[in-house]
Structure formats: structure tokens, C-alpha cells
Amino acid sequence: DVKVTQSSRYLVKRTGEKVFLECVQDMDHENMFWYRQDPGLGLRLIYFSYDVKMKEKGDIPEGYSVSREKKERFSLILESASTNQTSMYLCASSLDRGYDSPLHFGNGTRLTVT
Amino acid sequence: QKEVEQDPGPLSVPEGAIVSLNCTYSNSAFQYFMWYRQYSRKGPELLMYTYSSGNKEDGRFTAQVDKSSKYISLFIRDSQPSDSATYLCAMMTTDSWGKLQFGAGTQVVVTP
């Protein structure tokens, strides 16, 4: 079974802090994704990566950056956390770029910015 | 206007009933359609995947796509309390690989 592990389940940070959310997958998947999930808005794609050191912007990249130095690890960085970044953050991975390659999600990090 | 609309519910049904879920969308270029199930405090998991129009059946689950109406459906037969979860539809075009557009999710409660 694919396992996507997010390092923190809950995180509380202050406005202006630099925040790192870490994600590791154990199935040698090529592609990794970061989404945020908000009530009434569903999941929205922040960034994704289809190879080491490669990244592409999703629908809402503003205020975020990412890092993928190793194939199994994809980090989401909030350069200067703001209260509107309080959300559930979900990491996902998929095997390849085939359209039938499903996304496997982690269980999320609930971030609160105060 | 959001590209994918989904009624948030909650949708409450008695055990054994048929659960009917749907999403509408505005982008006629969507070709790949998925349904995810999300239990409380868990990440979403893929339930069904359909390309273009038509029906797909997997056990108690049936997914339908009507591209002419820009409407997709998920039916759950013989619903069980373990089906209580949030169901999310998702879709993407052929030239936007990786950029899934999700609905907001419908919460389903199956009561014993």
C-alpha cells in the first residue's frame, strides 16, 4: 500500500513566521502535490512536482513555495504565514503522468496561524 | 463562479437506501472524472475514475458522466453506515495534467 506521510497532524504558528510542512511518500512515485482544503471550497492545488527539483504552480501559489530535493520528499513553505493561510493542507503523490494514475493522499496537516 | 459545483449536504439516508450524489461543471474541456471518499480526519481516497461520457460500475458504486449536460453522478446501492463520509468529485482536462478541479464535497450520513 502507498503511504503518504505528513510530518505534523496539527500545527499552530504565529503571523509572520516561516512555516515548513513536510511530506514523504514511500512508493517511488514521480509526482507529488500540495493542496489546501477549506470548507465550502473543496481542495485547491497549490503546487505540484513531476520530478526532483521540478515544480509547477497550481491554482493558488501566492504566499507559498515548495522544495523537492529528493524524490520521496516534497516540502511546502509558507514564507511569512498569514491568518488567511489557516487551513487543512493535504499532500498527495501519484505514480506517473498517466491520466489513470490516481492521487494517494496523506491525512493532512491542520495549520492554524494566529 | 466555481468550475465545479457540488451540494455540501449533509445528505442523510437510512441504511440500505440508494445514495445519489452529483456535480455540475462549467468547463466543457473536462474529460477525466473522479470520485473520492474522505472519512473524518483522513485524506481523500479514490473511489471511481471515468474517462469521457458513460457509466462505470464497481460493486455497489456506479459513476455516470453526462457531458452534454455537464453533469456527473455517483450512486451507492445498499448503503451502509460505513459509507458515511464526505464524497468529493474531481475532474481535469487532457492538457492540464495534474491540475484536478475538486467540488466542495457532499457529506453523507447513513443511519442504521
mmCIF file with all atom_site columns, C-alpha atoms in Angstrom:
data_model
loop_
_atom_site.group_PDB
_atom_site.id
_atom_site.type_symbol
_atom_site.label_atom_id
_atom_site.label_alt_id
_atom_site.label_comp_id
_atom_site.label_asym_id
_atom_site.label_entity_id
_atom_site.label_seq_id
_atom_site.pdbx_PDB_ins_code
_atom_site.Cartn_x
_atom_site.Cartn_y
_atom_site.Cartn_z
_atom_site.occupancy
_atom_site.B_iso_or_equiv
_atom_site.pdbx_formal_charge
_atom_site.auth_seq_id
_atom_site.auth_comp_id
_atom_site.auth_asym_id
_atom_site.auth_atom_id
_atom_site.pdbx_PDB_model_num
ATOM 1   C CA . ASP A 1 1   ? 0.000   0.000  0.000   1.00 0.00 ? 1   ASP A CA 1
ATOM 2   C CA . VAL A 1 2   ? 1.147   3.504  -0.803  1.00 0.00 ? 2   VAL A CA 1
ATOM 3   C CA . LYS A 1 3   ? 1.880   5.550  2.234   1.00 0.00 ? 3   LYS A CA 1
ATOM 4   C CA . VAL A 1 4   ? 1.995   9.326  2.157   1.00 0.00 ? 4   VAL A CA 1
ATOM 5   C CA . THR A 1 5   ? 3.131   10.687 5.492   1.00 0.00 ? 5   THR A CA 1
ATOM 6   C CA . GLN A 1 6   ? 2.759   14.272 6.598   1.00 0.00 ? 6   GLN A CA 1
ATOM 7   C CA . SER A 1 7   ? 5.065   15.137 9.441   1.00 0.00 ? 7   SER A CA 1
ATOM 8   C CA . SER A 1 8   ? 2.600   17.065 11.594  1.00 0.00 ? 8   SER A CA 1
ATOM 9   C CA . ARG A 1 9   ? -1.079  16.467 12.249  1.00 0.00 ? 9   ARG A CA 1
ATOM 10  C CA . TYR A 1 10  ? -1.663  19.833 13.892  1.00 0.00 ? 10  TYR A CA 1
ATOM 11  C CA . LEU A 1 11  ? 0.454   22.969 13.780  1.00 0.00 ? 11  LEU A CA 1
ATOM 12  C CA . VAL A 1 12  ? -0.028  26.382 15.373  1.00 0.00 ? 12  VAL A CA 1
ATOM 13  C CA . LYS A 1 13  ? 2.120   29.247 14.144  1.00 0.00 ? 13  LYS A CA 1
ATOM 14  C CA . ARG A 1 14  ? 2.196   32.993 14.555  1.00 0.00 ? 14  ARG A CA 1
ATOM 15  C CA . THR A 1 15  ? 1.678   35.564 11.834  1.00 0.00 ? 15  THR A CA 1
ATOM 16  C CA . GLY A 1 16  ? 4.917   36.309 10.018  1.00 0.00 ? 16  GLY A CA 1
ATOM 17  C CA . GLU A 1 17  ? 6.622   33.029 10.879  1.00 0.00 ? 17  GLU A CA 1
ATOM 18  C CA . LYS A 1 18  ? 8.226   30.898 8.210   1.00 0.00 ? 18  LYS A CA 1
ATOM 19  C CA . VAL A 1 19  ? 6.460   27.538 8.192   1.00 0.00 ? 19  VAL A CA 1
ATOM 20  C CA . PHE A 1 20  ? 7.599   24.242 6.719   1.00 0.00 ? 20  PHE A CA 1
ATOM 21  C CA . LEU A 1 21  ? 5.167   21.409 6.001   1.00 0.00 ? 21  LEU A CA 1
ATOM 22  C CA . GLU A 1 22  ? 6.841   18.132 5.170   1.00 0.00 ? 22  GLU A CA 1
ATOM 23  C CA . CYS A 1 23  ? 5.558   15.198 3.157   1.00 0.00 ? 23  CYS A CA 1
ATOM 24  C CA . VAL A 1 24  ? 7.175   11.850 2.422   1.00 0.00 ? 24  VAL A CA 1
ATOM 25  C CA . GLN A 1 25  ? 5.950   9.036  0.169   1.00 0.00 ? 25  GLN A CA 1
ATOM 26  C CA . ASP A 1 26  ? 7.343   5.531  0.214   1.00 0.00 ? 26  ASP A CA 1
ATOM 27  C CA . MET A 1 27  ? 6.370   4.176  -3.230  1.00 0.00 ? 27  MET A CA 1
ATOM 28  C CA . ASP A 1 28  ? 8.873   5.834  -5.531  1.00 0.00 ? 28  ASP A CA 1
ATOM 29  C CA . HIS A 1 29  ? 6.137   7.958  -7.101  1.00 0.00 ? 29  HIS A CA 1
ATOM 30  C CA . GLU A 1 30  ? 7.204   10.520 -9.658  1.00 0.00 ? 30  GLU A CA 1
ATOM 31  C CA . ASN A 1 31  ? 4.638   13.158 -8.855  1.00 0.00 ? 31  ASN A CA 1
ATOM 32  C CA . MET A 1 32  ? 3.783   14.975 -5.684  1.00 0.00 ? 32  MET A CA 1
ATOM 33  C CA . PHE A 1 33  ? 1.165   17.616 -4.912  1.00 0.00 ? 33  PHE A CA 1
ATOM 34  C CA . TRP A 1 34  ? 0.179   20.080 -2.240  1.00 0.00 ? 34  TRP A CA 1
ATOM 35  C CA . TYR A 1 35  ? -3.477  21.027 -1.800  1.00 0.00 ? 35  TYR A CA 1
ATOM 36  C CA . ARG A 1 36  ? -5.323  23.060 0.782   1.00 0.00 ? 36  ARG A CA 1
ATOM 37  C CA . GLN A 1 37  ? -8.836  22.150 1.834   1.00 0.00 ? 37  GLN A CA 1
ATOM 38  C CA . ASP A 1 38  ? -11.289 24.716 3.142   1.00 0.00 ? 38  ASP A CA 1
ATOM 39  C CA . PRO A 1 39  ? -14.987 24.315 3.988   1.00 0.00 ? 39  PRO A CA 1
ATOM 40  C CA . GLY A 1 40  ? -17.189 25.150 1.031   1.00 0.00 ? 40  GLY A CA 1
ATOM 41  C CA . LEU A 1 41  ? -14.217 25.453 -1.318  1.00 0.00 ? 41  LEU A CA 1
ATOM 42  C CA . GLY A 1 42  ? -13.029 21.868 -1.586  1.00 0.00 ? 42  GLY A CA 1
ATOM 43  C CA . LEU A 1 43  ? -9.432  21.087 -2.432  1.00 0.00 ? 43  LEU A CA 1
ATOM 44  C CA . ARG A 1 44  ? -7.360  23.657 -4.257  1.00 0.00 ? 44  ARG A CA 1
ATOM 45  C CA . LEU A 1 45  ? -3.987  22.900 -5.818  1.00 0.00 ? 45  LEU A CA 1
ATOM 46  C CA . ILE A 1 46  ? -1.091  24.996 -4.529  1.00 0.00 ? 46  ILE A CA 1
ATOM 47  C CA . TYR A 1 47  ? 1.943   23.442 -6.234  1.00 0.00 ? 47  TYR A CA 1
ATOM 48  C CA . PHE A 1 48  ? 2.939   20.159 -7.764  1.00 0.00 ? 48  PHE A CA 1
ATOM 49  C CA . SER A 1 49  ? 6.134   18.479 -8.875  1.00 0.00 ? 49  SER A CA 1
ATOM 50  C CA . TYR A 1 50  ? 6.670   15.828 -11.516 1.00 0.00 ? 50  TYR A CA 1
ATOM 51  C CA . ASP A 1 51  ? 10.367  15.283 -10.864 1.00 0.00 ? 51  ASP A CA 1
ATOM 52  C CA . VAL A 1 52  ? 13.113  16.093 -8.402  1.00 0.00 ? 52  VAL A CA 1
ATOM 53  C CA . LYS A 1 53  ? 13.874  19.809 -8.388  1.00 0.00 ? 53  LYS A CA 1
ATOM 54  C CA . MET A 1 54  ? 10.921  20.450 -10.722 1.00 0.00 ? 54  MET A CA 1
ATOM 55  C CA . LYS A 1 55  ? 7.853   22.366 -9.635  1.00 0.00 ? 55  LYS A CA 1
ATOM 56  C CA . GLU A 1 56  ? 4.786   23.849 -11.223 1.00 0.00 ? 56  GLU A CA 1
ATOM 57  C CA . LYS A 1 57  ? 2.300   26.349 -9.880  1.00 0.00 ? 57  LYS A CA 1
ATOM 58  C CA . GLY A 1 58  ? -1.194  25.217 -9.184  1.00 0.00 ? 58  GLY A CA 1
ATOM 59  C CA . ASP A 1 59  ? -4.252  27.415 -8.877  1.00 0.00 ? 59  ASP A CA 1
ATOM 60  C CA . ILE A 1 60  ? -3.317  29.269 -5.684  1.00 0.00 ? 60  ILE A CA 1
ATOM 61  C CA . PRO A 1 61  ? 0.507   29.506 -5.363  1.00 0.00 ? 61  PRO A CA 1
ATOM 62  C CA . GLU A 1 62  ? 0.649   33.012 -3.890  1.00 0.00 ? 62  GLU A CA 1
ATOM 63  C CA . GLY A 1 63  ? 2.311   33.101 -0.495  1.00 0.00 ? 63  GLY A CA 1
ATOM 64  C CA . TYR A 1 64  ? 3.736   29.588 -0.859  1.00 0.00 ? 64  TYR A CA 1
ATOM 65  C CA . SER A 1 65  ? 6.846   27.947 -2.224  1.00 0.00 ? 65  SER A CA 1
ATOM 66  C CA . VAL A 1 66  ? 7.942   24.331 -2.459  1.00 0.00 ? 66  VAL A CA 1
ATOM 67  C CA . SER A 1 67  ? 11.080  22.256 -2.412  1.00 0.00 ? 67  SER A CA 1
ATOM 68  C CA . ARG A 1 68  ? 11.748  18.816 -3.810  1.00 0.00 ? 68  ARG A CA 1
ATOM 69  C CA . GLU A 1 69  ? 15.377  17.850 -3.278  1.00 0.00 ? 69  GLU A CA 1
ATOM 70  C CA . LYS A 1 70  ? 14.686  14.114 -3.095  1.00 0.00 ? 70  LYS A CA 1
ATOM 71  C CA . LYS A 1 71  ? 12.137  12.054 -4.972  1.00 0.00 ? 71  LYS A CA 1
ATOM 72  C CA . GLU A 1 72  ? 10.313  10.902 -1.859  1.00 0.00 ? 72  GLU A CA 1
ATOM 73  C CA . ARG A 1 73  ? 10.061  14.268 -0.116  1.00 0.00 ? 73  ARG A CA 1
ATOM 74  C CA . PHE A 1 74  ? 8.055   17.371 -1.011  1.00 0.00 ? 74  PHE A CA 1
ATOM 75  C CA . SER A 1 75  ? 8.024   20.377 1.286   1.00 0.00 ? 75  SER A CA 1
ATOM 76  C CA . LEU A 1 76  ? 5.571   23.252 1.331   1.00 0.00 ? 76  LEU A CA 1
ATOM 77  C CA . ILE A 1 77  ? 6.921   26.538 2.651   1.00 0.00 ? 77  ILE A CA 1
ATOM 78  C CA . LEU A 1 78  ? 4.904   29.487 3.884   1.00 0.00 ? 78  LEU A CA 1
ATOM 79  C CA . GLU A 1 79  ? 7.419   32.318 3.639   1.00 0.00 ? 79  GLU A CA 1
ATOM 80  C CA . SER A 1 80  ? 5.546   34.600 6.036   1.00 0.00 ? 80  SER A CA 1
ATOM 81  C CA . ALA A 1 81  ? 2.468   32.962 7.485   1.00 0.00 ? 81  ALA A CA 1
ATOM 82  C CA . SER A 1 82  ? -0.760  34.926 7.492   1.00 0.00 ? 82  SER A CA 1
ATOM 83  C CA . THR A 1 83  ? -4.112  34.210 9.117   1.00 0.00 ? 83  THR A CA 1
ATOM 84  C CA . ASN A 1 84  ? -5.726  33.522 5.734   1.00 0.00 ? 84  ASN A CA 1
ATOM 85  C CA . GLN A 1 85  ? -3.392  30.554 5.396   1.00 0.00 ? 85  GLN A CA 1
ATOM 86  C CA . THR A 1 86  ? -5.127  28.805 8.276   1.00 0.00 ? 86  THR A CA 1
ATOM 87  C CA . SER A 1 87  ? -6.338  25.625 6.596   1.00 0.00 ? 87  SER A CA 1
ATOM 88  C CA . MET A 1 88  ? -6.030  21.880 6.192   1.00 0.00 ? 88  MET A CA 1
ATOM 89  C CA . TYR A 1 89  ? -3.056  21.054 3.978   1.00 0.00 ? 89  TYR A CA 1
ATOM 90  C CA . LEU A 1 90  ? -3.035  17.788 2.074   1.00 0.00 ? 90  LEU A CA 1
ATOM 91  C CA . CYS A 1 91  ? -0.074  16.215 0.334   1.00 0.00 ? 91  CYS A CA 1
ATOM 92  C CA . ALA A 1 92  ? -0.572  13.644 -2.417  1.00 0.00 ? 92  ALA A CA 1
ATOM 93  C CA . SER A 1 93  ? 1.532   11.554 -4.760  1.00 0.00 ? 93  SER A CA 1
ATOM 94  C CA . SER A 1 94  ? 0.907   9.633  -7.982  1.00 0.00 ? 94  SER A CA 1
ATOM 95  C CA . LEU A 1 95  ? 2.938   7.048  -9.811  1.00 0.00 ? 95  LEU A CA 1
ATOM 96  C CA . ASP A 1 96  ? 3.320   8.760  -13.179 1.00 0.00 ? 96  ASP A CA 1
ATOM 97  C CA . ARG A 1 97  ? 1.686   11.210 -15.556 1.00 0.00 ? 97  ARG A CA 1
ATOM 98  C CA . GLY A 1 98  ? -0.889  8.792  -16.857 1.00 0.00 ? 98  GLY A CA 1
ATOM 99  C CA . TYR A 1 99  ? -4.420  10.035 -16.548 1.00 0.00 ? 99  TYR A CA 1
ATOM 100 C CA . ASP A 1 100 ? -5.388  6.836  -14.792 1.00 0.00 ? 100 ASP A CA 1
ATOM 101 C CA . SER A 1 101 ? -2.686  7.210  -12.185 1.00 0.00 ? 101 SER A CA 1
ATOM 102 C CA . PRO A 1 102 ? -4.638  8.043  -9.046  1.00 0.00 ? 102 PRO A CA 1
ATOM 103 C CA . LEU A 1 103 ? -3.582  10.509 -6.391  1.00 0.00 ? 103 LEU A CA 1
ATOM 104 C CA . HIS A 1 104 ? -2.780  8.993  -2.996  1.00 0.00 ? 104 HIS A CA 1
ATOM 105 C CA . PHE A 1 105 ? -3.312  11.459 -0.182  1.00 0.00 ? 105 PHE A CA 1
ATOM 106 C CA . GLY A 1 106 ? -1.797  11.837 3.247   1.00 0.00 ? 106 GLY A CA 1
ATOM 107 C CA . ASN A 1 107 ? -4.025  12.501 6.249   1.00 0.00 ? 107 ASN A CA 1
ATOM 108 C CA . GLY A 1 108 ? -3.390  16.204 6.292   1.00 0.00 ? 108 GLY A CA 1
ATOM 109 C CA . THR A 1 109 ? -1.828  18.887 8.476   1.00 0.00 ? 109 THR A CA 1
ATOM 110 C CA . ARG A 1 110 ? -4.236  21.287 10.112  1.00 0.00 ? 110 ARG A CA 1
ATOM 111 C CA . LEU A 1 111 ? -2.411  24.598 10.306  1.00 0.00 ? 111 LEU A CA 1
ATOM 112 C CA . THR A 1 112 ? -3.644  27.455 12.464  1.00 0.00 ? 112 THR A CA 1
ATOM 113 C CA . VAL A 1 113 ? -1.982  30.850 12.068  1.00 0.00 ? 113 VAL A CA 1
ATOM 114 C CA . THR A 1 114 ? -2.692  33.248 14.934  1.00 0.00 ? 114 THR A CA 1
ATOM 115 C CA . GLN B 2 1   ? -18.352 31.134 -10.391 1.00 0.00 ? 1   GLN B CA 1
ATOM 116 C CA . LYS B 2 2   ? -16.574 27.941 -9.459  1.00 0.00 ? 2   LYS B CA 1
ATOM 117 C CA . GLU B 2 3   ? -15.774 25.497 -12.243 1.00 0.00 ? 3   GLU B CA 1
ATOM 118 C CA . VAL B 2 4   ? -17.192 22.567 -10.264 1.00 0.00 ? 4   VAL B CA 1
ATOM 119 C CA . GLU B 2 5   ? -20.332 22.831 -8.144  1.00 0.00 ? 5   GLU B CA 1
ATOM 120 C CA . GLN B 2 6   ? -21.321 20.258 -5.549  1.00 0.00 ? 6   GLN B CA 1
ATOM 121 C CA . ASP B 2 7   ? -24.043 20.433 -2.912  1.00 0.00 ? 7   ASP B CA 1
ATOM 122 C CA . PRO B 2 8   ? -22.342 20.235 0.507   1.00 0.00 ? 8   PRO B CA 1
ATOM 123 C CA . GLY B 2 9   ? -25.247 18.406 2.174   1.00 0.00 ? 9   GLY B CA 1
ATOM 124 C CA . PRO B 2 10  ? -25.408 16.841 4.669   1.00 0.00 ? 10  PRO B CA 1
ATOM 125 C CA . LEU B 2 11  ? -27.324 14.074 2.972   1.00 0.00 ? 11  LEU B CA 1
ATOM 126 C CA . SER B 2 12  ? -28.869 11.695 5.488   1.00 0.00 ? 12  SER B CA 1
ATOM 127 C CA . VAL B 2 13  ? -30.223 8.314  4.361   1.00 0.00 ? 13  VAL B CA 1
ATOM 128 C CA . PRO B 2 14  ? -31.320 5.140  6.149   1.00 0.00 ? 14  PRO B CA 1
ATOM 129 C CA . GLU B 2 15  ? -29.192 2.035  5.865   1.00 0.00 ? 15  GLU B CA 1
ATOM 130 C CA . GLY B 2 16  ? -29.954 0.103  2.690   1.00 0.00 ? 16  GLY B CA 1
ATOM 131 C CA . ALA B 2 17  ? -31.105 3.129  0.704   1.00 0.00 ? 17  ALA B CA 1
ATOM 132 C CA . ILE B 2 18  ? -29.543 4.352  -2.527  1.00 0.00 ? 18  ILE B CA 1
ATOM 133 C CA . VAL B 2 19  ? -27.308 7.387  -2.136  1.00 0.00 ? 19  VAL B CA 1
ATOM 134 C CA . SER B 2 20  ? -27.328 9.733  -5.112  1.00 0.00 ? 20  SER B CA 1
ATOM 135 C CA . LEU B 2 21  ? -24.599 12.347 -5.424  1.00 0.00 ? 21  LEU B CA 1
ATOM 136 C CA . ASN B 2 22  ? -23.889 14.743 -8.235  1.00 0.00 ? 22  ASN B CA 1
ATOM 137 C CA . CYS B 2 23  ? -21.692 17.549 -9.505  1.00 0.00 ? 23  CYS B CA 1
ATOM 138 C CA . THR B 2 24  ? -22.140 20.074 -12.253 1.00 0.00 ? 24  THR B CA 1
ATOM 139 C CA . TYR B 2 25  ? -19.313 21.772 -14.075 1.00 0.00 ? 25  TYR B CA 1
ATOM 140 C CA . SER B 2 26  ? -18.829 24.630 -16.487 1.00 0.00 ? 26  SER B CA 1
ATOM 141 C CA . ASN B 2 27  ? -15.669 23.717 -18.408 1.00 0.00 ? 27  ASN B CA 1
ATOM 142 C CA . SER B 2 28  ? -16.628 21.581 -21.407 1.00 0.00 ? 28  SER B CA 1
ATOM 143 C CA . ALA B 2 29  ? -12.963 20.574 -21.811 1.00 0.00 ? 29  ALA B CA 1
ATOM 144 C CA . PHE B 2 30  ? -13.057 18.315 -18.747 1.00 0.00 ? 30  PHE B CA 1
ATOM 145 C CA . GLN B 2 31  ? -12.516 14.734 -19.875 1.00 0.00 ? 31  GLN B CA 1
ATOM 146 C CA . TYR B 2 32  ? -11.431 12.857 -16.755 1.00 0.00 ? 32  TYR B CA 1
ATOM 147 C CA . PHE B 2 33  ? -13.828 12.499 -13.857 1.00 0.00 ? 33  PHE B CA 1
ATOM 148 C CA . MET B 2 34  ? -13.187 11.041 -10.437 1.00 0.00 ? 34  MET B CA 1
ATOM 149 C CA . TRP B 2 35  ? -14.965 10.469 -7.163  1.00 0.00 ? 35  TRP B CA 1
ATOM 150 C CA . TYR B 2 36  ? -13.051 10.494 -3.883  1.00 0.00 ? 36  TYR B CA 1
ATOM 151 C CA . ARG B 2 37  ? -14.263 9.442  -0.455  1.00 0.00 ? 37  ARG B CA 1
ATOM 152 C CA . GLN B 2 38  ? -12.944 11.196 2.630   1.00 0.00 ? 38  GLN B CA 1
ATOM 153 C CA . TYR B 2 39  ? -13.524 9.918  6.135   1.00 0.00 ? 39  TYR B CA 1
ATOM 154 C CA . SER B 2 40  ? -13.269 12.303 9.037   1.00 0.00 ? 40  SER B CA 1
ATOM 155 C CA . ARG B 2 41  ? -9.651  13.226 9.870   1.00 0.00 ? 41  ARG B CA 1
ATOM 156 C CA . LYS B 2 42  ? -8.358  11.280 6.875   1.00 0.00 ? 42  LYS B CA 1
ATOM 157 C CA . GLY B 2 43  ? -7.141  12.171 3.414   1.00 0.00 ? 43  GLY B CA 1
ATOM 158 C CA . PRO B 2 44  ? -9.335  11.530 0.351   1.00 0.00 ? 44  PRO B CA 1
ATOM 159 C CA . GLU B 2 45  ? -9.140  8.120  -1.331  1.00 0.00 ? 45  GLU B CA 1
ATOM 160 C CA . LEU B 2 46  ? -10.041 7.406  -4.944  1.00 0.00 ? 46  LEU B CA 1
ATOM 161 C CA . LEU B 2 47  ? -13.321 5.537  -5.404  1.00 0.00 ? 47  LEU B CA 1
ATOM 162 C CA . MET B 2 48  ? -14.096 5.719  -9.103  1.00 0.00 ? 48  MET B CA 1
ATOM 163 C CA . TYR B 2 49  ? -12.480 7.074  -12.222 1.00 0.00 ? 49  TYR B CA 1
ATOM 164 C CA . THR B 2 50  ? -14.163 7.660  -15.608 1.00 0.00 ? 50  THR B CA 1
ATOM 165 C CA . TYR B 2 51  ? -12.926 8.948  -18.908 1.00 0.00 ? 51  TYR B CA 1
ATOM 166 C CA . SER B 2 52  ? -15.351 10.986 -21.059 1.00 0.00 ? 52  SER B CA 1
ATOM 167 C CA . SER B 2 53  ? -19.017 10.008 -21.045 1.00 0.00 ? 53  SER B CA 1
ATOM 168 C CA . GLY B 2 54  ? -20.758 6.854  -19.929 1.00 0.00 ? 54  GLY B CA 1
ATOM 169 C CA . ASN B 2 55  ? -21.259 4.677  -16.915 1.00 0.00 ? 55  ASN B CA 1
ATOM 170 C CA . LYS B 2 56  ? -18.876 2.704  -14.770 1.00 0.00 ? 56  LYS B CA 1
ATOM 171 C CA . GLU B 2 57  ? -19.805 0.213  -12.115 1.00 0.00 ? 57  GLU B CA 1
ATOM 172 C CA . ASP B 2 58  ? -17.700 -1.171 -9.275  1.00 0.00 ? 58  ASP B CA 1
ATOM 173 C CA . GLY B 2 59  ? -19.519 -3.267 -6.729  1.00 0.00 ? 59  GLY B CA 1
ATOM 174 C CA . ARG B 2 60  ? -22.135 -1.096 -5.018  1.00 0.00 ? 60  ARG B CA 1
ATOM 175 C CA . PHE B 2 61  ? -20.851 2.059  -6.720  1.00 0.00 ? 61  PHE B CA 1
ATOM 176 C CA . THR B 2 62  ? -21.905 3.430  -10.106 1.00 0.00 ? 62  THR B CA 1
ATOM 177 C CA . ALA B 2 63  ? -20.455 6.548  -11.688 1.00 0.00 ? 63  ALA B CA 1
ATOM 178 C CA . GLN B 2 64  ? -22.195 8.325  -14.553 1.00 0.00 ? 64  GLN B CA 1
ATOM 179 C CA . VAL B 2 65  ? -20.980 11.128 -16.776 1.00 0.00 ? 65  VAL B CA 1
ATOM 180 C CA . ASP B 2 66  ? -23.280 13.190 -18.983 1.00 0.00 ? 66  ASP B CA 1
ATOM 181 C CA . LYS B 2 67  ? -21.041 15.570 -20.873 1.00 0.00 ? 67  LYS B CA 1
ATOM 182 C CA . SER B 2 68  ? -23.899 17.118 -22.842 1.00 0.00 ? 68  SER B CA 1
ATOM 183 C CA . SER B 2 69  ? -25.401 18.326 -19.562 1.00 0.00 ? 69  SER B CA 1
ATOM 184 C CA . LYS B 2 70  ? -22.027 18.840 -17.823 1.00 0.00 ? 70  LYS B CA 1
ATOM 185 C CA . TYR B 2 71  ? -23.244 16.650 -15.005 1.00 0.00 ? 71  TYR B CA 1
ATOM 186 C CA . ILE B 2 72  ? -21.704 13.700 -13.187 1.00 0.00 ? 72  ILE B CA 1
ATOM 187 C CA . SER B 2 73  ? -23.262 11.370 -10.651 1.00 0.00 ? 73  SER B CA 1
ATOM 188 C CA . LEU B 2 74  ? -22.271 8.754  -8.130  1.00 0.00 ? 74  LEU B CA 1
ATOM 189 C CA . PHE B 2 75  ? -24.761 6.186  -6.867  1.00 0.00 ? 75  PHE B CA 1
ATOM 190 C CA . ILE B 2 76  ? -24.196 3.987  -3.846  1.00 0.00 ? 76  ILE B CA 1
ATOM 191 C CA . ARG B 2 77  ? -26.538 0.998  -3.613  1.00 0.00 ? 77  ARG B CA 1
ATOM 192 C CA . ASP B 2 78  ? -27.401 -0.798 -0.392  1.00 0.00 ? 78  ASP B CA 1
ATOM 193 C CA . SER B 2 79  ? -25.763 1.947  1.650   1.00 0.00 ? 79  SER B CA 1
ATOM 194 C CA . GLN B 2 80  ? -24.046 1.018  4.909   1.00 0.00 ? 80  GLN B CA 1
ATOM 195 C CA . PRO B 2 81  ? -23.145 3.107  7.964   1.00 0.00 ? 81  PRO B CA 1
ATOM 196 C CA . SER B 2 82  ? -19.509 2.654  6.877   1.00 0.00 ? 82  SER B CA 1
ATOM 197 C CA . ASP B 2 83  ? -20.362 4.697  3.771   1.00 0.00 ? 83  ASP B CA 1
ATOM 198 C CA . SER B 2 84  ? -20.791 7.769  5.995   1.00 0.00 ? 84  SER B CA 1
ATOM 199 C CA . ALA B 2 85  ? -18.133 10.136 4.709   1.00 0.00 ? 85  ALA B CA 1
ATOM 200 C CA . THR B 2 86  ? -17.622 13.185 2.536   1.00 0.00 ? 86  THR B CA 1
ATOM 201 C CA . TYR B 2 87  ? -17.663 12.469 -1.196  1.00 0.00 ? 87  TYR B CA 1
ATOM 202 C CA . LEU B 2 88  ? -15.694 14.741 -3.485  1.00 0.00 ? 88  LEU B CA 1
ATOM 203 C CA . CYS B 2 89  ? -15.939 14.895 -7.238  1.00 0.00 ? 89  CYS B CA 1
ATOM 204 C CA . ALA B 2 90  ? -12.869 15.916 -9.219  1.00 0.00 ? 90  ALA B CA 1
ATOM 205 C CA . MET B 2 91  ? -12.122 16.446 -12.879 1.00 0.00 ? 91  MET B CA 1
ATOM 206 C CA . MET B 2 92  ? -9.443  17.607 -15.286 1.00 0.00 ? 92  MET B CA 1
ATOM 207 C CA . THR B 2 93  ? -8.814  18.330 -18.948 1.00 0.00 ? 93  THR B CA 1
ATOM 208 C CA . THR B 2 94  ? -6.454  16.483 -21.259 1.00 0.00 ? 94  THR B CA 1
ATOM 209 C CA . ASP B 2 95  ? -3.986  19.365 -21.402 1.00 0.00 ? 95  ASP B CA 1
ATOM 210 C CA . SER B 2 96  ? -3.848  20.195 -17.706 1.00 0.00 ? 96  SER B CA 1
ATOM 211 C CA . TRP B 2 97  ? -2.393  17.025 -16.294 1.00 0.00 ? 97  TRP B CA 1
ATOM 212 C CA . GLY B 2 98  ? -2.143  17.149 -12.528 1.00 0.00 ? 98  GLY B CA 1
ATOM 213 C CA . LYS B 2 99  ? -4.492  20.095 -12.128 1.00 0.00 ? 99  LYS B CA 1
ATOM 214 C CA . LEU B 2 100 ? -7.533  18.407 -10.712 1.00 0.00 ? 100 LEU B CA 1
ATOM 215 C CA . GLN B 2 101 ? -10.526 20.653 -10.019 1.00 0.00 ? 101 GLN B CA 1
ATOM 216 C CA . PHE B 2 102 ? -12.450 19.466 -6.986  1.00 0.00 ? 102 PHE B CA 1
ATOM 217 C CA . GLY B 2 103 ? -16.003 20.049 -5.889  1.00 0.00 ? 103 GLY B CA 1
ATOM 218 C CA . ALA B 2 104 ? -16.557 21.205 -2.316  1.00 0.00 ? 104 ALA B CA 1
ATOM 219 C CA . GLY B 2 105 ? -17.677 17.723 -1.232  1.00 0.00 ? 105 GLY B CA 1
ATOM 220 C CA . THR B 2 106 ? -21.010 16.303 -0.046  1.00 0.00 ? 106 THR B CA 1
ATOM 221 C CA . GLN B 2 107 ? -21.273 14.937 3.475   1.00 0.00 ? 107 GLN B CA 1
ATOM 222 C CA . VAL B 2 108 ? -23.227 11.685 3.579   1.00 0.00 ? 108 VAL B CA 1
ATOM 223 C CA . VAL B 2 109 ? -24.642 10.162 6.764   1.00 0.00 ? 109 VAL B CA 1
ATOM 224 C CA . VAL B 2 110 ? -26.074 6.637  6.625   1.00 0.00 ? 110 VAL B CA 1
ATOM 225 C CA . THR B 2 111 ? -28.134 5.893  9.719   1.00 0.00 ? 111 THR B CA 1
ATOM 226 C CA . PRO B 2 112 ? -28.595 2.317  10.991  1.00 0.00 ? 112 PRO B CA 1
#
